Amino acid sequence: MPMTMYDASVPVFIRGLTNLDALLTKGEEYASANGLDPAELVGARLFPDMLPLSGQIQSASDTAKFCPARLTGTQGPSFADTETTFAELHTRIANTLDYLKTFEPAQFEGSETREVVLKSRRGERQFIGQAYLLGFALPNFFFHVTTAYDILRHKGVPIGKMDYLGG
Amino acid sequence: MPMTMYDASVPVFIRGLTNLDALLTKGEEYASANGLDPAELVGARLFPDMLPLSGQIQSASDTAKFCPARLTGTQGPSFADTETTFAELHTRIANTLDYLKTFEPAQFEGSETREVVLKSRRGERQFIGQAYLLGFALPNFFFHVTTAYDILRHKGVPIGKMDYLGG
């Protein structure tokens, strides 16, 4: 069976978000065991104008939900980006996972060449599906999962590469 | 044309390493403009037992070269991991890019189901090709490119997400 656009998107995001959820749990446990305010960890960042841990989770969630929506020409749920606690971040990930699990491989047929238009403050960017997935969505997703890992690690949480890569 | 194992590996690594090379240049320029010792930036890390910037580049290079070698059942070049300057890190990336550019898409036919065995100090891990690419090699590659970015950003280098994503 050749690899499909579905294979390289939905299950990859599900796996990455599942690992991210476990990393968050290790962060929570570390805060609890070391008398660290959980809010400090949720708000931690690597540089003053970078997104904090909460923003990295929100962005990982957004990348994971926008990608299959765009590739299948459907509309995903809207999340408000108001999470400020570990519990709320776990819920955000759980809601994203629930949404991702609604996709069927057949919905991605032909998505290699589907036109994808990204709208942002900077204007519009046009891609075709495969270039969007491989050159934008996957790098962007792993950027936010890794930066969440890096923030936790920078704050002393005892996690390792195998926690990031998962089972 | 359906997406191939070649599409989702070699060009993705070439693009990521090209962007990483440009990020390094911005780091060098920042060090030079701000009287920062380049060796301090090359040796910077986010936590005492994490790899420094040089180690992140070496690991990104290794992931990018091992993946197509394993998927095609060939042997890649060996690099000594002795880089300590920006010039040497640029050369490491250039050598990795030269090697990646030797691959032809036809070499990846059937690699979805090729058995891949990873040997490490922890023992052996077995994968089939597609699961190795999507669940191990790509996440690992982006981990090291992103962590290099995060180290530079943490040290104040003025880079942004578009530098990471490229063109």
Coordinates of C-alpha atoms in Angstrom, one line a residue, chain A residues 37-127:
Chain A
D37 CA 3.3 27.4 40.8
P38 CA 1.6 25.5 37.8
A39 CA 0.6 28.9 36.4
E40 CA 4.3 29.9 36.2
L41 CA 5.0 26.8 34.1
V42 CA 2.0 27.3 31.8
G43 CA 3.1 30.9 31.3
A44 CA 6.8 30.0 30.8
R45 CA 8.6 31.1 27.6
L46 CA 12.0 30.9 26.1
F47 CA 12.2 34.6 25.2
P48 CA 10.0 37.6 26.2
D49 CA 8.3 37.9 22.7
M50 CA 7.8 34.1 22.2
L51 CA 4.6 32.3 22.9
P52 CA 4.4 30.7 26.4
L53 CA 3.8 27.0 27.0
S54 CA 0.0 27.5 26.7
G55 CA 0.4 29.3 23.3
Q56 CA 2.6 26.5 22.0
I57 CA -0.1 23.9 22.9
Q58 CA -2.8 26.1 21.3
S59 CA -0.7 26.5 18.1
A60 CA 0.0 22.7 17.9
S61 CA -3.7 22.1 18.3
D62 CA -4.5 24.7 15.6
T63 CA -2.0 23.3 13.1
A64 CA -3.3 19.8 13.7
K65 CA -6.9 20.8 13.1
F66 CA -6.5 23.3 10.3
C67 CA -4.4 20.8 8.2
P68 CA -7.0 18.0 7.7
A69 CA -9.8 20.6 7.4
R70 CA -8.0 22.4 4.6
L71 CA -6.9 19.1 2.8
T72 CA -10.5 17.9 2.8
G73 CA -12.2 21.2 2.1
T74 CA -14.1 21.0 5.4
Q75 CA -14.5 23.3 8.4
G76 CA -13.1 22.5 11.8
P77 CA -14.2 23.5 15.2
S78 CA -13.1 26.9 16.6
F79 CA -11.3 27.1 19.9
A80 CA -11.0 30.3 21.9
D81 CA -7.3 30.2 23.0
T82 CA -8.3 31.0 26.6
E83 CA -6.5 28.1 28.3
T84 CA -4.5 29.1 31.4
T85 CA -4.3 25.9 33.4
F86 CA -3.0 22.4 32.8
A87 CA -6.5 21.0 33.1
E88 CA -7.7 23.4 30.3
L89 CA -4.7 22.5 28.1
H90 CA -5.4 18.8 28.5
T91 CA -9.0 19.5 27.5
R92 CA -7.9 21.5 24.4
I93 CA -5.7 18.5 23.3
A94 CA -8.6 16.1 24.0
N95 CA -11.0 18.1 21.9
T96 CA -8.5 18.3 19.1
L97 CA -8.0 14.5 19.2
D98 CA -11.7 13.9 19.2
Y99 CA -12.0 16.1 16.1
L100 CA -9.0 14.4 14.3
K101 CA -10.6 11.0 14.9
T102 CA -13.6 11.9 12.9
F103 CA -11.6 11.9 9.6
E104 CA -11.7 8.9 7.2
P105 CA -8.9 8.2 4.8
A106 CA -11.2 8.4 1.8
Q107 CA -11.8 12.1 2.5
F108 CA -8.1 12.8 1.5
E109 CA -8.3 11.3 -1.9
G110 CA -6.9 13.8 -4.4
S111 CA -5.8 16.1 -1.7
E112 CA -2.2 16.1 -3.1
T113 CA -3.3 18.6 -5.7
R114 CA -6.1 20.4 -3.8
E115 CA -5.6 24.2 -3.7
V116 CA -5.0 25.4 -0.1
V117 CA -5.2 29.1 0.7
L118 CA -3.9 30.4 4.0
K119 CA -5.1 33.7 5.2
S120 CA -3.2 35.7 7.8
R121 CA -2.5 39.3 8.8
R122 CA 0.3 39.2 6.3
G123 CA -2.1 38.4 3.4
E124 CA -2.8 35.2 1.5
R125 CA -0.5 32.3 0.7
Q126 CA -1.4 29.7 -1.8
F127 CA -0.2 26.1 -1.8

